[in-house]
């Protein structure tokens, strides 16, 4: 179809991928609340024994239906919502997911099952605010019993009636050791600015499986590297002098340690503003709700409440490159010496990381010139929640040429100089999962390259220091250990390279050795391309620790570029990831995707995600298991392929992680790069190129397609370039 | 010593590292020209049988002498020049290097020898302009003989008398197959804009070893995939119909293929300026000649004529982190089907890549706000050559927080929000080595991180297309093959972590498996730090293809941070490099550094560089061989250590390399990251932090140390932040 029609259809189809509107959310809520058999009550009601909506979000259309709208301009399929309902008020409490449709005036709901056909264990649900309020209550009781110990240990902090000497807590997941358990290690912390790095050395294991919080129990307590079966036991031994009393150093309110307050010296002034981005001639991208255009690019986006940012129907010059690029999961698996540290295996979709998209600050989180977009989530709430400025879109310069060449004449002059600034469109959200702040970026380059990137910031997850802890991290404060952990991020990349039918091959080099054709007594050794076509899913699932191919090439076997090469894209990794646990070891079953830096599968609507919101609290028998997708080892030649990409890094905390992990060096991701997809670099369409050639009498002649003067904010001087390099 | 004194001494010492001034260059030239025995004549004189200066550059002071000035404020040692003289007018032509001193009024010169004690073979010298003029002359003769063939093959192009249908050439290196040879494969190209990607399929091997160009010979000719022993043989066979005539497609002047001229379509306007960097309150860095200060950083820099950018005496808050970070070598080793392609093993220091620092264009190569610095080189010249705006220094924002955290209260509000913009100082030069443009960056982050980076642009090195060539690359134009090659870059990183005495260890993880202390019927498997101290040079030389450690840790065993950890830095790679030839295979001996992504040696003034300007034309028996530095396998515990870092990537050209390789995805390098070097993140000294806390009546209270309003260029609105996320 023509480029303009293709653009029109892309625009037409984008609303299929838009997150639920406030109106839609309210309609779905009201519809379900109107079904008597469900007996739904308010999610925020105090009881755990109730039926209520936990989460609702857009339910994606089936791909083949969406493609009818995107590729043929057909009517869009009706919008649908996915709703998670927790039925606590049942003899057999359960979690059920429904597809509710059509929006915005729903009149039907069907149960959504999982590929595994496993029911969702009630114990695997995320923790809600209400459950936290009960945890707070039991902690109050525990802390009251141990008041003296806590007060003496911390130098005056307590859990209740504490004004500026309060304690707070962090809870660890997974919550137990086997399916069906719901018992959580909780560690107490000083409730000061940056409390995540103020553990006080008191950890407690609470069994909160029962829906009656009065029946919750304390199963273990950890204090001063010792385990106790109850708070009472600890307190008795503490009071009677049977155990050593531990005492934190005097709390110093003037110690800025965990805060952002500036301190220290700098050679140059920082009390003035640094460099800023401006757009002297305005935005160069278009947005219309969730539809975005920039240079040759167009795409739709949404932020899934469960797992975060997704890009759909990504096209360049009207041709689809990917149907979907979306964040699936983020995990951080820890090691340490305290029970909380040893137990910590955060699987962040289980914390609804897609909803923790808090406000982005202009000039800090995104440049002032960014377009800030509000998001609405419906999770653990009774009405849609507005997240103001939770996503931003902006164009930036990387202060670097996309291409440049100085064509010397080697005589002090030149034939020509050419350059093009490397500008890029960025779509950004963040997820603040308690202590940690993930920054999620997708970057769109002028030359058909996409970069997907996670940058890490926020507080480290830290535990109480013990000497043995040094095997698992570094001391970062008087009484604090920064625990080693590995971050792994999983992405789904449904490439559709110039159509849905794609194949996958890898490229390596092999030395060849032959007689030198122009000097037969000599030999030539050189590298030769060695291509391997991967014909089945298993052969395209690369394990960490095994050799990884040099080039990963997805191509359309039916389409060639002008020079006869199969049109393709390649994935290029920017990652330092490794696996986090031995294969099949307990919690590892829940993150089977993490075995593979890359796995390639056949697309299936039933394999929409590699993880679920339930994995955190039941990683042992997950309802969504990525391994299932490749187990049938399907043929992947000339098929609709999906690439599943794992990136990450080992994080051994160090003093410079205080107060926060900093982004420089802590970004991982991957590039999607055209590889004979186009006939030449498509950024040639940018009229921002400048060419300089020597003119008459050596005066440079500038050829350009943009205004000569940028504007007074940047400079009121025209561009100058001379090109000569002459003897003096 | 005090911070202010340390800063003063750093400033005092920086001129030791400054490149030669024009006055110094002229004084050295005049001094040497005044020595009758040398019989020096003009370098640009037409004869090859002459004695002349080839190159002069600063000769660095010995480290221990420089440190007296830098660490104790002592007098600086006298400045010295390193001069390469080619003695062609001798019975035994030779290359001799001299150290000339003191500057700026030299009165002595001594011969500089190499660690290997090998004399420099005369044949290993770089090619000069004069030699090129003789090559041009012989090519004229060759092309005249083959005029008809060339004219018919190319559709009207010829080497002489050609106006807009001219041919030009590229020469291949190394120049032969063994030491002492000087015979070069040369390929003809259409002389149009971007001629590097216009090979016409005519390659010729010229022996130009003799200093009398009249005695140069043609040894081979390659045409239409056939070899001929002489131009005459080829012409005879061509004219008599004994070989197939090859014919390029009609030359189309309107085909923009190799040019920068914009073409193609974009959805959004590009004929306006994109985002630009501004400094609303001016520069936030200081420069004084080659001395630079930014945030906590200070350093000196120079651009060595032979190999390029060097950073010296890098300090943070007055404490040295590295004595030297410097580019050593850049290579590109190719494979292909034509003799030129098979022979191409570019070793760019041999092309004096440090001198090919051509003018940087504002707004393209560096932002308009950059400080542009002129450089002077003395290579193949009779007077210093001014390279205007050849280096730039600028601060930029990465449009990303350095750290950020949203501290939710999980009730629709927050405890605080904090953020700090990620700004960075960039020092940039480029080297345009004929077709290729390397962009050399060093980035200095606020948090003590340094990033060293090469971004690749410019034209690919392309050869004439043959079907067999597809094993070695991709067709990128009717008659052009983009040849696969590997880029490798070598850096010297003389870390001095809080002093000269350093040790080196690597960190890996090992699983441990033990009984769960709080549930003894279960086991815990978790990762544990596994540190390996590398005590000798050989044990710290990591080979490509072997397992590479997760963390590379350089530390001062005698210095601890506040929390008791040895103060250190680690090197983090951003690279996709592999070795390019089997170990010890012919030319590989010249690049023995390329065996190792990382090697660690004891510092020696006599091991200043890992390569030399002579390696390109004699890689077989190089005068500087990195392998020699580790062969004695010295003890590296508590010593002055130097890290040698190789980064790079495999480049399989593809259609999108036309017209130029683009920088996105084509950047490699490494980070130097503090690892328990400081007591906390030193970027805390930046007053650009903004903290927001909920104030009275929910109104956000902003704490900041910079002006509230940035300025009208960016925005005339004050910073706003709300922090709440509330139900709607
Ligand atoms: Ca499958
Ligand atoms: Ca696909
Ligand atoms: Ca040595
Ligand atoms: Ca050192
Ligand atoms: Cu981390
Ligand atoms: Cu290349």
JSON list of N, CA, C and O in Angstrom, two decimals, chain B residues 420-447:
[
{"chain": "B", "resi": 420, "resn": "UNK", "atom": "N", "xyz": [18.95, 14.56, 40.47]},
{"chain": "B", "resi": 420, "resn": "UNK", "atom": "CA", "xyz": [20.13, 15.34, 40.05]},
{"chain": "B", "resi": 420, "resn": "UNK", "atom": "C", "xyz": [20.34, 15.04, 38.57]},
{"chain": "B", "resi": 420, "resn": "UNK", "atom": "O", "xyz": [20.41, 13.87, 38.18]},
{"chain": "B", "resi": 421, "resn": "UNK", "atom": "N", "xyz": [20.43, 16.08, 37.77]},
{"chain": "B", "resi": 421, "resn": "UNK", "atom": "CA", "xyz": [20.62, 15.90, 36.33]},
{"chain": "B", "resi": 421, "resn": "UNK", "atom": "C", "xyz": [22.00, 15.30, 36.05]},
{"chain": "B", "resi": 421, "resn": "UNK", "atom": "O", "xyz": [22.98, 15.62, 36.73]},
{"chain": "B", "resi": 422, "resn": "UNK", "atom": "N", "xyz": [22.08, 14.43, 35.07]},
{"chain": "B", "resi": 422, "resn": "UNK", "atom": "CA", "xyz": [23.34, 13.79, 34.70]},
{"chain": "B", "resi": 422, "resn": "UNK", "atom": "C", "xyz": [24.05, 14.63, 33.64]},
{"chain": "B", "resi": 422, "resn": "UNK", "atom": "O", "xyz": [23.83, 14.46, 32.44]},
{"chain": "B", "resi": 423, "resn": "UNK", "atom": "N", "xyz": [24.89, 15.52, 34.10]},
{"chain": "B", "resi": 423, "resn": "UNK", "atom": "CA", "xyz": [25.70, 16.32, 33.17]},
{"chain": "B", "resi": 423, "resn": "UNK", "atom": "C", "xyz": [27.11, 15.76, 33.15]},
{"chain": "B", "resi": 423, "resn": "UNK", "atom": "O", "xyz": [27.56, 15.13, 34.11]},
{"chain": "B", "resi": 424, "resn": "UNK", "atom": "N", "xyz": [27.79, 16.03, 32.06]},
{"chain": "B", "resi": 424, "resn": "UNK", "atom": "CA", "xyz": [29.08, 15.39, 31.86]},
{"chain": "B", "resi": 424, "resn": "UNK", "atom": "C", "xyz": [29.97, 16.32, 31.04]},
{"chain": "B", "resi": 424, "resn": "UNK", "atom": "O", "xyz": [29.47, 17.07, 30.19]},
{"chain": "B", "resi": 425, "resn": "UNK", "atom": "N", "xyz": [31.25, 16.31, 31.34]},
{"chain": "B", "resi": 425, "resn": "UNK", "atom": "CA", "xyz": [32.20, 17.07, 30.52]},
{"chain": "B", "resi": 425, "resn": "UNK", "atom": "C", "xyz": [32.77, 16.13, 29.47]},
{"chain": "B", "resi": 425, "resn": "UNK", "atom": "O", "xyz": [33.17, 15.01, 29.79]},
{"chain": "B", "resi": 426, "resn": "UNK", "atom": "N", "xyz": [32.82, 16.59, 28.25]},
{"chain": "B", "resi": 426, "resn": "UNK", "atom": "CA", "xyz": [33.33, 15.78, 27.14]},
{"chain": "B", "resi": 426, "resn": "UNK", "atom": "C", "xyz": [34.56, 16.44, 26.55]},
{"chain": "B", "resi": 426, "resn": "UNK", "atom": "O", "xyz": [34.56, 17.64, 26.30]},
{"chain": "B", "resi": 427, "resn": "UNK", "atom": "N", "xyz": [35.62, 15.66, 26.36]},
{"chain": "B", "resi": 427, "resn": "UNK", "atom": "CA", "xyz": [36.78, 16.12, 25.57]},
{"chain": "B", "resi": 427, "resn": "UNK", "atom": "C", "xyz": [36.79, 15.26, 24.32]},
{"chain": "B", "resi": 427, "resn": "UNK", "atom": "O", "xyz": [36.74, 14.03, 24.41]},
{"chain": "B", "resi": 428, "resn": "UNK", "atom": "N", "xyz": [36.82, 15.90, 23.17]},
{"chain": "B", "resi": 428, "resn": "UNK", "atom": "CA", "xyz": [36.65, 15.16, 21.90]},
{"chain": "B", "resi": 428, "resn": "UNK", "atom": "C", "xyz": [37.67, 15.59, 20.85]},
{"chain": "B", "resi": 428, "resn": "UNK", "atom": "O", "xyz": [37.91, 16.78, 20.68]},
{"chain": "B", "resi": 429, "resn": "UNK", "atom": "N", "xyz": [38.24, 14.60, 20.21]},
{"chain": "B", "resi": 429, "resn": "UNK", "atom": "CA", "xyz": [38.95, 14.86, 18.95]},
{"chain": "B", "resi": 429, "resn": "UNK", "atom": "C", "xyz": [38.47, 13.81, 17.96]},
{"chain": "B", "resi": 429, "resn": "UNK", "atom": "O", "xyz": [37.78, 12.86, 18.33]},
{"chain": "B", "resi": 430, "resn": "UNK", "atom": "N", "xyz": [38.87, 13.97, 16.73]},
{"chain": "B", "resi": 430, "resn": "UNK", "atom": "CA", "xyz": [38.57, 12.96, 15.73]},
{"chain": "B", "resi": 430, "resn": "UNK", "atom": "C", "xyz": [39.86, 12.61, 14.99]},
{"chain": "B", "resi": 430, "resn": "UNK", "atom": "O", "xyz": [40.82, 13.39, 15.01]},
{"chain": "B", "resi": 431, "resn": "UNK", "atom": "N", "xyz": [39.86, 11.46, 14.39]},
{"chain": "B", "resi": 431, "resn": "UNK", "atom": "CA", "xyz": [40.92, 11.13, 13.43]},
{"chain": "B", "resi": 431, "resn": "UNK", "atom": "C", "xyz": [40.25, 10.66, 12.17]},
{"chain": "B", "resi": 431, "resn": "UNK", "atom": "O", "xyz": [39.47, 9.70, 12.20]},
{"chain": "B", "resi": 432, "resn": "UNK", "atom": "N", "xyz": [40.52, 11.35, 11.08]},
{"chain": "B", "resi": 432, "resn": "UNK", "atom": "CA", "xyz": [40.02, 10.88, 9.80]},
{"chain": "B", "resi": 432, "resn": "UNK", "atom": "C", "xyz": [41.17, 10.23, 9.07]},
{"chain": "B", "resi": 432, "resn": "UNK", "atom": "O", "xyz": [42.05, 10.89, 8.53]},
{"chain": "B", "resi": 433, "resn": "UNK", "atom": "N", "xyz": [41.19, 8.91, 9.15]},
{"chain": "B", "resi": 433, "resn": "UNK", "atom": "CA", "xyz": [42.26, 8.17, 8.51]},
{"chain": "B", "resi": 433, "resn": "UNK", "atom": "C", "xyz": [41.72, 7.74, 7.14]},
{"chain": "B", "resi": 433, "resn": "UNK", "atom": "O", "xyz": [41.13, 6.68, 6.99]},
{"chain": "B", "resi": 434, "resn": "UNK", "atom": "N", "xyz": [41.88, 8.63, 6.17]},
{"chain": "B", "resi": 434, "resn": "UNK", "atom": "CA", "xyz": [41.36, 8.44, 4.82]},
{"chain": "B", "resi": 434, "resn": "UNK", "atom": "C", "xyz": [39.83, 8.29, 4.86]},
{"chain": "B", "resi": 434, "resn": "UNK", "atom": "O", "xyz": [39.13, 9.25, 5.10]},
{"chain": "B", "resi": 435, "resn": "UNK", "atom": "N", "xyz": [39.34, 7.09, 4.65]},
{"chain": "B", "resi": 435, "resn": "UNK", "atom": "CA", "xyz": [37.89, 6.90, 4.56]},
{"chain": "B", "resi": 435, "resn": "UNK", "atom": "C", "xyz": [37.19, 7.01, 5.91]},
{"chain": "B", "resi": 435, "resn": "UNK", "atom": "O", "xyz": [36.07, 7.46, 6.00]},
{"chain": "B", "resi": 436, "resn": "UNK", "atom": "N", "xyz": [37.87, 6.58, 6.97]},
{"chain": "B", "resi": 436, "resn": "UNK", "atom": "CA", "xyz": [37.22, 6.38, 8.25]},
{"chain": "B", "resi": 436, "resn": "UNK", "atom": "C", "xyz": [37.34, 7.59, 9.15]},
{"chain": "B", "resi": 436, "resn": "UNK", "atom": "O", "xyz": [38.38, 8.23, 9.21]},
{"chain": "B", "resi": 437, "resn": "UNK", "atom": "N", "xyz": [36.30, 7.89, 9.91]},
{"chain": "B", "resi": 437, "resn": "UNK", "atom": "CA", "xyz": [36.34, 8.95, 10.91]},
{"chain": "B", "resi": 437, "resn": "UNK", "atom": "C", "xyz": [36.12, 8.34, 12.28]},
{"chain": "B", "resi": 437, "resn": "UNK", "atom": "O", "xyz": [35.03, 7.86, 12.59]},
{"chain": "B", "resi": 438, "resn": "UNK", "atom": "N", "xyz": [37.15, 8.36, 13.08]},
{"chain": "B", "resi": 438, "resn": "UNK", "atom": "CA", "xyz": [37.02, 7.96, 14.47]},
{"chain": "B", "resi": 438, "resn": "UNK", "atom": "C", "xyz": [36.69, 9.20, 15.30]},
{"chain": "B", "resi": 438, "resn": "UNK", "atom": "O", "xyz": [37.31, 10.24, 15.13]},
{"chain": "B", "resi": 439, "resn": "UNK", "atom": "N", "xyz": [35.76, 9.05, 16.20]},
{"chain": "B", "resi": 439, "resn": "UNK", "atom": "CA", "xyz": [35.45, 10.13, 17.13]},
{"chain": "B", "resi": 439, "resn": "UNK", "atom": "C", "xyz": [35.91, 9.67, 18.51]},
{"chain": "B", "resi": 439, "resn": "UNK", "atom": "O", "xyz": [35.43, 8.65, 19.01]},
{"chain": "B", "resi": 440, "resn": "UNK", "atom": "N", "xyz": [36.87, 10.40, 19.05]},
{"chain": "B", "resi": 440, "resn": "UNK", "atom": "CA", "xyz": [37.48, 10.00, 20.33]},
{"chain": "B", "resi": 440, "resn": "UNK", "atom": "C", "xyz": [36.94, 10.86, 21.46]},
{"chain": "B", "resi": 440, "resn": "UNK", "atom": "O", "xyz": [37.14, 12.08, 21.44]},
{"chain": "B", "resi": 441, "resn": "UNK", "atom": "N", "xyz": [36.28, 10.24, 22.39]},
{"chain": "B", "resi": 441, "resn": "UNK", "atom": "CA", "xyz": [35.71, 10.98, 23.51]},
{"chain": "B", "resi": 441, "resn": "UNK", "atom": "C", "xyz": [36.27, 10.49, 24.84]},
{"chain": "B", "resi": 441, "resn": "UNK", "atom": "O", "xyz": [36.48, 9.29, 25.02]},
{"chain": "B", "resi": 442, "resn": "UNK", "atom": "N", "xyz": [36.44, 11.42, 25.73]},
{"chain": "B", "resi": 442, "resn": "UNK", "atom": "CA", "xyz": [36.60, 11.07, 27.14]},
{"chain": "B", "resi": 442, "resn": "UNK", "atom": "C", "xyz": [35.54, 11.87, 27.89]},
{"chain": "B", "resi": 442, "resn": "UNK", "atom": "O", "xyz": [35.42, 13.08, 27.70]},
{"chain": "B", "resi": 443, "resn": "UNK", "atom": "N", "xyz": [34.75, 11.17, 28.68]},
{"chain": "B", "resi": 443, "resn": "UNK", "atom": "CA", "xyz": [33.64, 11.79, 29.40]},
{"chain": "B", "resi": 443, "resn": "UNK", "atom": "C", "xyz": [33.91, 11.75, 30.90]},
{"chain": "B", "resi": 443, "resn": "UNK", "atom": "O", "xyz": [34.28, 10.69, 31.43]},
{"chain": "B", "resi": 444, "resn": "UNK", "atom": "N", "xyz": [33.68, 12.86, 31.54]},
{"chain": "B", "resi": 444, "resn": "UNK", "atom": "CA", "xyz": [33.92, 12.97, 32.98]},
{"chain": "B", "resi": 444, "resn": "UNK", "atom": "C", "xyz": [32.58, 13.21, 33.67]},
{"chain": "B", "resi": 444, "resn": "UNK", "atom": "O", "xyz": [31.96, 14.26, 33.47]},
{"chain": "B", "resi": 445, "resn": "UNK", "atom": "N", "xyz": [32.15, 12.23, 34.45]},
{"chain": "B", "resi": 445, "resn": "UNK", "atom": "CA", "xyz": [30.86, 12.32, 35.14]},
{"chain": "B", "resi": 445, "resn": "UNK", "atom": "C", "xyz": [31.03, 12.93, 36.52]},
{"chain": "B", "resi": 445, "resn": "UNK", "atom": "O", "xyz": [32.11, 12.84, 37.13]},
{"chain": "B", "resi": 446, "resn": "UNK", "atom": "N", "xyz": [29.96, 13.47, 37.03]},
{"chain": "B", "resi": 446, "resn": "UNK", "atom": "CA", "xyz": [29.98, 14.11, 38.35]},
{"chain": "B", "resi": 446, "resn": "UNK", "atom": "C", "xyz": [30.32, 13.13, 39.46]},
{"chain": "B", "resi": 446, "resn": "UNK", "atom": "O", "xyz": [30.81, 13.52, 40.52]},
{"chain": "B", "resi": 447, "resn": "UNK", "atom": "N", "xyz": [30.04, 11.85, 39.24]},
{"chain": "B", "resi": 447, "resn": "UNK", "atom": "CA", "xyz": [30.18, 10.88, 40.33]},
{"chain": "B", "resi": 447, "resn": "UNK", "atom": "C", "xyz": [31.49, 10.11, 40.29]},
{"chain": "B", "resi": 447, "resn": "UNK", "atom": "O", "xyz": [31.57, 8.99, 40.78]}
]
